[in-house]
Coordinates of C-alpha atoms in Angstrom, one line a residue:
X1 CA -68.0 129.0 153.1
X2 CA -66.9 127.9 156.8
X3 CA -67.1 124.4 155.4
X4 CA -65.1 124.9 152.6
X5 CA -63.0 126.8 154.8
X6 CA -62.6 123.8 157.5
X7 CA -62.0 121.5 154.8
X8 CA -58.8 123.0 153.2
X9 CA -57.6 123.3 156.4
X10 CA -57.7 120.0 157.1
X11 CA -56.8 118.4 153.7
X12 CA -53.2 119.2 154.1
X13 CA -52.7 117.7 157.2
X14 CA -54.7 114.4 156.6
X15 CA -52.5 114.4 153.2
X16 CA -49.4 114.3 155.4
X17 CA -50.5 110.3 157.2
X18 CA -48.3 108.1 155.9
X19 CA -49.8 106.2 153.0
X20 CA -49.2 103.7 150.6
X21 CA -48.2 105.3 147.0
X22 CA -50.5 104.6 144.2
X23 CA -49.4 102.8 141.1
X24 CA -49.1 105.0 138.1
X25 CA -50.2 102.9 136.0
X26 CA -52.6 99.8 135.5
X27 CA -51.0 96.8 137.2
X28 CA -51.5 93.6 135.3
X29 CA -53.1 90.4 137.0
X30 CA -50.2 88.5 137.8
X31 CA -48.3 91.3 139.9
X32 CA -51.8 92.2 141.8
X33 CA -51.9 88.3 142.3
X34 CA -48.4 88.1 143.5
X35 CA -49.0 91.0 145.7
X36 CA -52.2 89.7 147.2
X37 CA -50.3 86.1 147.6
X38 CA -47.6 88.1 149.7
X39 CA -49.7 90.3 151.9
X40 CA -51.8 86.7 152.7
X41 CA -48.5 85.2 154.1
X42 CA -47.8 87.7 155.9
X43 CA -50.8 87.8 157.4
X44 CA -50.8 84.1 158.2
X45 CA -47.2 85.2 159.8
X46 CA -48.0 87.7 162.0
X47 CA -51.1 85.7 163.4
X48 CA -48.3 83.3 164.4
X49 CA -46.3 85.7 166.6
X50 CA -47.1 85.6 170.3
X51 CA -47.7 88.9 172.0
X52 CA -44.3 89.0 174.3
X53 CA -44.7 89.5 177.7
X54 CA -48.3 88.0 177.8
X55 CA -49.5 85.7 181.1
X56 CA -51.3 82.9 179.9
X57 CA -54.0 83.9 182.5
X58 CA -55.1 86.4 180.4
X59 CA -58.6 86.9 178.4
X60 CA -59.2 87.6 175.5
X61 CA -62.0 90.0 176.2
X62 CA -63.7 90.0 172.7
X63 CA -62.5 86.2 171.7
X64 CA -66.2 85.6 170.4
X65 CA -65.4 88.1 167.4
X66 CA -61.9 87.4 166.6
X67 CA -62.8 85.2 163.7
X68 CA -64.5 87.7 161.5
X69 CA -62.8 90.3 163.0
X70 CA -59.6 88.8 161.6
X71 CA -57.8 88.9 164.9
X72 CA -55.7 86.0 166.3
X73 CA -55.8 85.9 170.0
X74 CA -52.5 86.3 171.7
X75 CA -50.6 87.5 168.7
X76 CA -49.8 90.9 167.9
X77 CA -52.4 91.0 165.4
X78 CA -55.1 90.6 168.1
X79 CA -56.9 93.6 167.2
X80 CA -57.6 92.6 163.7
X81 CA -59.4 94.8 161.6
X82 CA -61.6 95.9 164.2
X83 CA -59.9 99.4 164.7
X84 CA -60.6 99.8 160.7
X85 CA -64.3 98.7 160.9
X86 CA -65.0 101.0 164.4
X87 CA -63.3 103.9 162.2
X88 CA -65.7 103.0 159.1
X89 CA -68.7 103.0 161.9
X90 CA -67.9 106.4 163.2
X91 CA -67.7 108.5 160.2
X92 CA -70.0 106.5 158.5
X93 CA -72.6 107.7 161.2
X94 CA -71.1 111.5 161.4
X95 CA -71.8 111.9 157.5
X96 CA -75.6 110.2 157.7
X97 CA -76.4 112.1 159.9
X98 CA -74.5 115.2 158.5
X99 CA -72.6 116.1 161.5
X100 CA -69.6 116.0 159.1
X101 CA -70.3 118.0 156.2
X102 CA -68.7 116.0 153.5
X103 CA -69.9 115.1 150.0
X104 CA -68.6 111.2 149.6
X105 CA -69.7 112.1 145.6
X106 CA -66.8 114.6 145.2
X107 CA -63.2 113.5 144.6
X108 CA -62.0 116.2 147.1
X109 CA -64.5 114.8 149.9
X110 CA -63.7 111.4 149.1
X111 CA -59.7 111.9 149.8
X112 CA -60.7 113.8 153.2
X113 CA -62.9 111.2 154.0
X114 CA -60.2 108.4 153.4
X115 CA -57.8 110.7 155.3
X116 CA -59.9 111.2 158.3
X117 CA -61.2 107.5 158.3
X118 CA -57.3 106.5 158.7
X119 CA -56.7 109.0 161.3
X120 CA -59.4 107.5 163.5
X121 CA -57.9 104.0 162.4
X122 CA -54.7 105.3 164.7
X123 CA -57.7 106.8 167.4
X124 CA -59.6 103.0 167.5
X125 CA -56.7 101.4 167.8
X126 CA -55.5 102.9 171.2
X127 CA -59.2 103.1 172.4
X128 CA -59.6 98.8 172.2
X129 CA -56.0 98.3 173.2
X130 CA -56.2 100.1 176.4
X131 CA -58.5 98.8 178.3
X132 CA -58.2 95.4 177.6
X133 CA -54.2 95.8 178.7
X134 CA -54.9 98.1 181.7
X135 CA -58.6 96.8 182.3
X136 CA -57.0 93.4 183.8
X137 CA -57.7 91.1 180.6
X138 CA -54.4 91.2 178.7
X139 CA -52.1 90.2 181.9
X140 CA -48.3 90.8 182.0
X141 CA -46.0 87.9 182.8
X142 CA -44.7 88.8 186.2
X143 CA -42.5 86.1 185.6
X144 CA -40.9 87.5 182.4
X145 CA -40.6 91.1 184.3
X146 CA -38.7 90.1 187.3
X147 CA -36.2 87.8 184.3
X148 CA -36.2 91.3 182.6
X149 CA -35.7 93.3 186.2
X150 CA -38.5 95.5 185.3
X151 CA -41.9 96.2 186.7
X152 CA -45.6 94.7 185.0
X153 CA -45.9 98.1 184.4
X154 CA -43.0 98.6 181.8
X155 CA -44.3 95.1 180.6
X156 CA -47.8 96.5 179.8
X157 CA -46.5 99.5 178.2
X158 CA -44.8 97.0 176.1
X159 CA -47.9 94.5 175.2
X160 CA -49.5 98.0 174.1
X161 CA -46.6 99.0 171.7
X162 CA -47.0 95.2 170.4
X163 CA -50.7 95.4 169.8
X164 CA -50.5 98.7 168.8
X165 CA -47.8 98.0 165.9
X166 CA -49.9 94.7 165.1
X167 CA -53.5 97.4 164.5
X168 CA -50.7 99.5 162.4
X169 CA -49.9 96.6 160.2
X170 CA -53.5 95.9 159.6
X171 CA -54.3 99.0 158.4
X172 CA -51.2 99.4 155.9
X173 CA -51.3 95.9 154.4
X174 CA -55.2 96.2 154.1
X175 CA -54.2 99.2 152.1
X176 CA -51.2 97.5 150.0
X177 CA -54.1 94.9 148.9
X178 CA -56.5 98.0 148.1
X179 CA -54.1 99.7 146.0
X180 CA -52.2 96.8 144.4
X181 CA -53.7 93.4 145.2
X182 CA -57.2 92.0 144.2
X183 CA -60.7 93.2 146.7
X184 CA -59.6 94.7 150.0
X185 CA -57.3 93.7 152.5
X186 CA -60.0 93.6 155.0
X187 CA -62.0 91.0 153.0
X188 CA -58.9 89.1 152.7
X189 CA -58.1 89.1 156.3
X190 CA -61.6 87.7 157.4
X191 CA -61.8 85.2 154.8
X192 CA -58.3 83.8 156.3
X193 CA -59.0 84.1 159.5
X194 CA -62.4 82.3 159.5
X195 CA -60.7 79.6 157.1
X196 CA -57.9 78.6 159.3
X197 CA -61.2 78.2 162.7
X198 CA -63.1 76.3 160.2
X199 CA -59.8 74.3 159.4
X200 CA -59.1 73.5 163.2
X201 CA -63.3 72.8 163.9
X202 CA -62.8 70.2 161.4
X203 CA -59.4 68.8 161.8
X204 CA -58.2 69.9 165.1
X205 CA -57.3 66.7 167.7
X206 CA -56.5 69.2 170.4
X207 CA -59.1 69.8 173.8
X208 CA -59.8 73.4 174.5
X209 CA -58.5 72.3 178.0
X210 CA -55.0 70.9 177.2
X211 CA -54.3 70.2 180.8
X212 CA -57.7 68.2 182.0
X213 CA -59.3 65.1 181.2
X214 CA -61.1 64.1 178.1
X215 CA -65.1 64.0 178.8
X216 CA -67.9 65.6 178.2
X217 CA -68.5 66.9 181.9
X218 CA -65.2 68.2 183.8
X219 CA -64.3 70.8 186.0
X220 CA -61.9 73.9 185.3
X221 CA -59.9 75.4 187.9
X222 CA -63.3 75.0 189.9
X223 CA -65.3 77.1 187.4
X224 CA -68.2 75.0 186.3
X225 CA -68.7 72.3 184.7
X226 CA -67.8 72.3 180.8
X227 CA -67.2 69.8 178.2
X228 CA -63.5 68.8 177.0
X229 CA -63.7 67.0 173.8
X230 CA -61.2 68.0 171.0
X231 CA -62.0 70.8 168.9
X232 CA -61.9 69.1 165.4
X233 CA -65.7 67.3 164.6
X234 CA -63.7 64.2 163.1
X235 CA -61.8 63.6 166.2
X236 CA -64.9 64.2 168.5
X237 CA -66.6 61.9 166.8
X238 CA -63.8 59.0 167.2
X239 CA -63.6 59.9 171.0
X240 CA -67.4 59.3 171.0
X241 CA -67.4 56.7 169.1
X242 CA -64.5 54.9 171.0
X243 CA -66.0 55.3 174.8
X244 CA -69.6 55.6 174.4
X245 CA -70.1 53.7 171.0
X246 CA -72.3 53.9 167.9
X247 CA -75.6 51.8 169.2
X248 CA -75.6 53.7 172.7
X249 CA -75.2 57.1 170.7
X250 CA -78.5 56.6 168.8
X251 CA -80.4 56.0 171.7
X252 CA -82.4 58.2 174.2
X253 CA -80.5 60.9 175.7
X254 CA -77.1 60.2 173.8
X255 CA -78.6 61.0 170.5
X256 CA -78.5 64.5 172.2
X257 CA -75.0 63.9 173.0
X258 CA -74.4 62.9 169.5
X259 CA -76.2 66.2 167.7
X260 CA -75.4 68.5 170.3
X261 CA -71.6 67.5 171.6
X262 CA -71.1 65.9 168.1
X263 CA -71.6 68.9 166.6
X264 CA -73.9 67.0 163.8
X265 CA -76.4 70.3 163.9
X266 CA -73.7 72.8 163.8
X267 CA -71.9 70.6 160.7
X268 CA -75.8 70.6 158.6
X269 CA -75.8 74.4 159.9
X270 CA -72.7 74.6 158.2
X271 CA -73.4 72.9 154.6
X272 CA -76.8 74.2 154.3
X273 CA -75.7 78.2 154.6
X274 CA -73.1 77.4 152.5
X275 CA -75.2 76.5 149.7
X276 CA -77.6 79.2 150.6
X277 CA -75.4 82.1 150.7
X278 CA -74.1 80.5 147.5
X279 CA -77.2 80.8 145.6
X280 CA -78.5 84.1 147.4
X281 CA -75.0 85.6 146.0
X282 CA -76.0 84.6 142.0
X283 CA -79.8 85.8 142.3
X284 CA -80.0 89.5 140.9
X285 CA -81.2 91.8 138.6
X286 CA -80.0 92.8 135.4
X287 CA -80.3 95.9 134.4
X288 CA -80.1 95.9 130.3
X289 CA -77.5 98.5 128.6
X290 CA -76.5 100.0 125.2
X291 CA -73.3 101.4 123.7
X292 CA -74.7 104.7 122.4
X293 CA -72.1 105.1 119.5
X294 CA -71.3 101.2 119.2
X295 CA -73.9 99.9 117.3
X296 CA -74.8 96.7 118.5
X297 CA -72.6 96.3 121.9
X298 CA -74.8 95.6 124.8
X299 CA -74.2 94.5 128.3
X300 CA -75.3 94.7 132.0
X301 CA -75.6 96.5 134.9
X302 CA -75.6 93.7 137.6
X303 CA -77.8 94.6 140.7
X304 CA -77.2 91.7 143.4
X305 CA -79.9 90.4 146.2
X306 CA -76.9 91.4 148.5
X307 CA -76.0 94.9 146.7
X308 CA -74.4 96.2 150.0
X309 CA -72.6 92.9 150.4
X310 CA -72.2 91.6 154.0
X311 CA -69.9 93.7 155.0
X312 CA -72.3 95.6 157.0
X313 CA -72.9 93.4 159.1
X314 CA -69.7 93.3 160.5
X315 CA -70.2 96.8 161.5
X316 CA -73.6 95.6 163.3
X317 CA -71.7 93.0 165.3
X318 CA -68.6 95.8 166.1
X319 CA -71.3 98.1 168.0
X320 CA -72.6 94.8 169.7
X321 CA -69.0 94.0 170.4
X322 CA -67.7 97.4 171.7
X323 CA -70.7 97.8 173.8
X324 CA -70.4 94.3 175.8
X325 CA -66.3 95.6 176.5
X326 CA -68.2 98.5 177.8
X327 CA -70.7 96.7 180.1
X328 CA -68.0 94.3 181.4
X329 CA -65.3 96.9 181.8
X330 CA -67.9 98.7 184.0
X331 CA -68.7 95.1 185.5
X332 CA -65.4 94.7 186.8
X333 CA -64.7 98.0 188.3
X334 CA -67.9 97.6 190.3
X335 CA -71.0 99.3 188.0
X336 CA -73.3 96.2 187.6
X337 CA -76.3 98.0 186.5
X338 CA -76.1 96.8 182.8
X339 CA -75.8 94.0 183.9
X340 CA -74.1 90.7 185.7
X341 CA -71.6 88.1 184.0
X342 CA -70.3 84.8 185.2
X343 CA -66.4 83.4 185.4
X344 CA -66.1 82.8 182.1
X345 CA -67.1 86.5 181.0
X346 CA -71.0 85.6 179.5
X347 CA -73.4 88.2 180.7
X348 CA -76.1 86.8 182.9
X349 CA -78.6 89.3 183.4
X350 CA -79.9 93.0 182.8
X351 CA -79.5 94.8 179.2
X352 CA -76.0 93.1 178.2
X353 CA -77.9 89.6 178.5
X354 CA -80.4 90.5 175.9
X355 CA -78.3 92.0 173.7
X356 CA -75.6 89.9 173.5
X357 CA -75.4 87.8 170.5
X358 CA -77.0 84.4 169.9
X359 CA -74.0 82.0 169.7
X360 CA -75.5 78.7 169.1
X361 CA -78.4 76.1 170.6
X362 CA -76.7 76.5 174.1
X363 CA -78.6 80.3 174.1
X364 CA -82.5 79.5 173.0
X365 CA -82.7 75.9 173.9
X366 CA -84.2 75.6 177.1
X367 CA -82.9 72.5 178.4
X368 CA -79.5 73.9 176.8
X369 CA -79.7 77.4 178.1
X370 CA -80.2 76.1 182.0
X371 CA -77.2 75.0 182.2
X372 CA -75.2 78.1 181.1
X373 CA -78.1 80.9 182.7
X374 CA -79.5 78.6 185.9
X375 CA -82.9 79.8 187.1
X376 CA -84.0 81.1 183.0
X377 CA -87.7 81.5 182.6
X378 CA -88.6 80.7 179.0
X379 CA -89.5 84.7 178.2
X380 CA -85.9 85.8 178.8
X381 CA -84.8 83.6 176.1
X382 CA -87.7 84.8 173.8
X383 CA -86.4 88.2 174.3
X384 CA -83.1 87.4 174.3
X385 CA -83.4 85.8 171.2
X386 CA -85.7 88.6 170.0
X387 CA -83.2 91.3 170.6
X388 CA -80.4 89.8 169.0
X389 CA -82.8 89.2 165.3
X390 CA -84.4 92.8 166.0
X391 CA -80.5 94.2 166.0
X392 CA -79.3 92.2 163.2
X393 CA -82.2 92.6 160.8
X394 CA -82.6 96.4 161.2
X395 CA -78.6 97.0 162.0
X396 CA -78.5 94.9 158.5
X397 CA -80.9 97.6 157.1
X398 CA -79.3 100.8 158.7
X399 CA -75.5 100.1 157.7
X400 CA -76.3 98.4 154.4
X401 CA -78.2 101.8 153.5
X402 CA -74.7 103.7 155.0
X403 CA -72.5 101.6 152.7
X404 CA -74.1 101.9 149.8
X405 CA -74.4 105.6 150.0
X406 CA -70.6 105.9 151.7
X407 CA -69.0 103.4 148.9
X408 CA -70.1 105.1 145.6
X409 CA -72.8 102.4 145.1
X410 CA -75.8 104.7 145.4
X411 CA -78.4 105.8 142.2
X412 CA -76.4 108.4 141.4
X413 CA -72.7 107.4 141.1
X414 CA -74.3 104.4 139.6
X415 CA -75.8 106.4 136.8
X416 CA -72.8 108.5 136.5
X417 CA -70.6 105.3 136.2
X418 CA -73.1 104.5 133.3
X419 CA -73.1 108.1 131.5
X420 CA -69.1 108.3 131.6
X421 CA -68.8 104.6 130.3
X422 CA -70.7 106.0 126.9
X423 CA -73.5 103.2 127.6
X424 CA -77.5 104.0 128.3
X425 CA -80.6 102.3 129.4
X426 CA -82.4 100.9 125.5
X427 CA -85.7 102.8 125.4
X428 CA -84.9 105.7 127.6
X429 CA -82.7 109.0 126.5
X430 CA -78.5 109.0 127.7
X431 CA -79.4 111.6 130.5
X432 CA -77.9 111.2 133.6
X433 CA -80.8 112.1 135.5
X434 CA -82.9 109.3 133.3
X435 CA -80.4 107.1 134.5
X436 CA -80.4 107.4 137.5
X437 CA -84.3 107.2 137.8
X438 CA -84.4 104.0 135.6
X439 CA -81.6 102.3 138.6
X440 CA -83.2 104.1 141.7
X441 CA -86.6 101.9 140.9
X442 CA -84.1 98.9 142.4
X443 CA -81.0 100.0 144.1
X444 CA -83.2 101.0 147.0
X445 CA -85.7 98.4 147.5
X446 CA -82.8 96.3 147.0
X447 CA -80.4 97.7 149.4
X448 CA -82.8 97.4 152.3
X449 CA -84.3 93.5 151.1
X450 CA -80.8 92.6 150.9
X451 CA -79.7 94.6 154.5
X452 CA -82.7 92.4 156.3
X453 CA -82.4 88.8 154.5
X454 CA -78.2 89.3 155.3
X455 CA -79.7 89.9 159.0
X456 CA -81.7 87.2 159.0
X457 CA -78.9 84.6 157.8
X458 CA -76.6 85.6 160.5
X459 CA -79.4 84.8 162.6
X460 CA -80.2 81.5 161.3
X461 CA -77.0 80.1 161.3
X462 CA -76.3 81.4 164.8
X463 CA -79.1 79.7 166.4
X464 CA -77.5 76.7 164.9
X465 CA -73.8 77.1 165.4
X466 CA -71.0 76.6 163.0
X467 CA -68.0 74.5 163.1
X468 CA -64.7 75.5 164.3
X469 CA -66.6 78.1 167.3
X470 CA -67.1 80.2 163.8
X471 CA -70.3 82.5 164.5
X472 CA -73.0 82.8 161.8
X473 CA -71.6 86.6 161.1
X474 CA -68.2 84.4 160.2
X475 CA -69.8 82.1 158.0
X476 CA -71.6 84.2 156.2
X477 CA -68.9 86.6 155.9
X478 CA -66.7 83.9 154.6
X479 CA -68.4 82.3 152.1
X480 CA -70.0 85.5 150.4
X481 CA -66.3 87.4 150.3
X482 CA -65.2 84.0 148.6
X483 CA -67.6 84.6 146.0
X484 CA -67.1 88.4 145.3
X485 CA -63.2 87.3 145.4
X486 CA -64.0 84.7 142.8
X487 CA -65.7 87.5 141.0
X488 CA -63.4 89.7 141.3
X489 CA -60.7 87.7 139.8
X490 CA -63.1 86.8 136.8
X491 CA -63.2 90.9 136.5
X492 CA -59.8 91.1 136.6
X493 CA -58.8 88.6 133.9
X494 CA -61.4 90.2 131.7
X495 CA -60.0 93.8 132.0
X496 CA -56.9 92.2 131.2
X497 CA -57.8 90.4 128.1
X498 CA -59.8 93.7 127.2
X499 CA -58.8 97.1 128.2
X500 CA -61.8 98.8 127.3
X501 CA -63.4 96.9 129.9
X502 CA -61.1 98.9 132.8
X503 CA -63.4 102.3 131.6
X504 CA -66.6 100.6 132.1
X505 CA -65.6 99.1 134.9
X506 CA -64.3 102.3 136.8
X507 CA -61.1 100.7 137.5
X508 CA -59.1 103.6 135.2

């Protein structure tokens, strides 16, 4: 009774958030299209406005993520759809372990649920803002505050309320594309974002030093030595090509040059995941149905390799991410005891080392791994590499098991999806409870196969490296959302050629 008690309490005020209206009625292809178009420019718009005020000296403190996260570094979308994910994380974790009494089953629950997930939304978006602004990563211009006559401080405040309104936008245009567009905005966001890093790892001429030297050794501002070829593969290749040449490239040594620096791995890393996730996305099973007063309609119940889809892994890599903030935010205010990092903000040692996550040949190869981590003894890369396919495969478990159960995708709603749709299982009685034994013989087992073999292709492709500084998480998110998009879109032309299809579907 306290519960229910809590709960319409709080239901008025969570129904009070701002929020994007419903239609009231179905929308037809085209306008969800158009809509979906529109929010995708946008997006594409605001990754192309610069944070005002911002020192080029600054870091981007989680610029390893920002891909899948769907965050642009140095605009005022630079937050991404990390405060949405972090949100998802921490309620998703509260109602597992039934610390937040809520039934995700029930319509009521479900709309406090939504409610409270966007009123963390607001809560995650101050809590990654801050300390990058006021933790010394996102710099003010002191230049542009003494223009202005103002102090850094007034400049902060303002690089806040840019990145703040950016996180804002997120959340409402991801929510536009929910209600009135095709799939999520979220899905949309990373499949842009990680398109236009695999655009400029292919076709980008530009250094990621603009103002040094082209080579493959140089030094930066003193730093270390690092390698400054341009950023697209085709245009690396002509540089190597054009000063150290095709015969000396395939010999000794430089054939190291050419698959490491050329990026030859990372572009075979790149086609052969594609083609994997490609086929791991068609295998499933196909759960036979019935109409029960149509005689002789039949269909499917699809039940996918990847039920849980690979969304879930982006929350795995948001606790990774939000925990190395933590250990280098403690770092720099004089708490080493996670651990060390070097100048250009890797960790070096301790517990952040071996839980950080595998971004390439430069972290297991040992001849590789010396020159980023001098003095590494072959074990710390075993664990290190350990760690990171322990986190991945079981994270991959845990949070696909979450989403499943938090998303409506679980046995039951399954079978009630069924029952309502007027279809059953051939050979078994049109009972809900039959039902929903007949699917929980695979939903389960397949939940948790699909949870570790998602883990274990981030992994793969990370050891490898993808083009365009695109982490395996990225690649993987990438091309699978492309194929539940393309599914999607197949869905939606069919419920428009066939209503009926809209009730089976759940979509009315």
């Amino acid at each position: 009774m306290a519960e229910t008690g809590l709960k319409d309490r709080i239901a008025p005020f969570l129904s009070k958030l701002p929020a994007v209206k419903r239609p009231e009625k179905h929308v037809h292809f085209q306008k969800k299209l158009i809509w979906t178009l529109g929010i995708l420019v946008l997006y594409f718009v605001l990754s192309n406005i610069s944070v005002f005020g911002l020192s080029a000296a600054s870091q981007d403190l989680l610029g390893a993520y920002r891909a899948y996260f769907a965050g642009a570094q140095g605009s005022i979308i630079l937050l991404g759809i990390g405060p949405i994910v972090m949100a998802s994380i921490v309620l998703q974790l509260l109602v597992g372990a039934e610390l937040l009494p809520l039934d995700t089953t029930d319509p009521k629950d479900q709309a406090i649920f939504q409610g409270l997930q966007k009123l963390m939304v607001f809560v995650m978006i101050v809590v990654e803002a801050l300390p990058q602004i006021y933790g010394g990563f996102l710099l003010p211009d002191p230049a542009i505050a003494a223009t202005l006559g103002v102090s850094t401080g007034i400049i902060q405040l303002l690089i806040f309320a840019q990145v703040a309104l950016g996180g804002v936008l997120i959340l409402y245009m991801d929510e536009i594309v929910s209600k009135w567009g095709i799939g999520s905005g979220v899905s949309l966001f990373i499949v842009a974002g990680i398109a236009q890093a695999l655009v400029g790892g292919i076709f980008n001429w530009n250094p990621p030093y603009p103002g040094q030297a082209m080579g493959l050794n140089v030094n930066i501002a003193n730093l270390g030595a690092r390698e400054n070829l341009p950023i697209g593969i085709i245009f690396r290749w002509e540089w190597l090509l054009n000063n150290i040449g095709l015969s000396q490239l395939l010999t000794g040594e430089n054939l190291i040059v050419l698959l490491y620096q050329g990026e030859i791995l990372a572009l075979l890393a790149t086609v052969i995941i594609f083609l994997l996730i490609v086929y791991v996305e068609s295998t499933r099973i196909e759960i036979p149905l019935a109409h029960a007063a149509v005689r002789g309609a039949r269909g499917k119940f699809p039940v996918k390799l990847i039920y849980a889809s690979v969304l879930p892994m982006i929350l795995v890599r948001s606790l990774q991410a939000t925990v190395e903030m933590v250990g280098l935010l403690l770092y720099r205010n004089g708490f080493p005891y996670l651990g060390t990092y070097n100048q250009y903000n890797q960790p070096t040692s301790g517990l952040m080392f071996y839980i950080n996550p595998i971004n390439g040949l430069s972290d297991w190869v040992p001849q590789l791994a010396a020159l980023n981590y001098p003095g590494i003894q072959l074990w710390q890369i075993g664990l290190h590499v350990f760690m990171d396919a322990f986190i991945l495969i079981a994270g991959g478990i845990l949070f696909a098991i979450f989403w499943v159960e938090t998303t409506g995708m679980g046995s039951s709603r399954v079978a009630r999806q069924i029952q309502k749709s007027g279809m059953q299982i051939p050979g078994f009685r049109r009972n809900e409870q039959v039902i929903e034994k007949v699917v929980s013989r695979y939903i389960p087992k397949v939940t948790v196969i699909g949870g570790a073999f998602v883990g274990f292709l981030t992994l793969l492709s990370s050891l490898f490296g993808i083009l365009g500084a695109v982490s395996g998480t990225g690649m993987l998110l990438a091309v699978s959302i492309t194929y539940q998009l393309y599914e999607k879109l197949a869905s939606e032309q069919l419920m428009e050629m066939h209503p009926l299809m809209r009730k089976f579907l759940g979509e009315e």
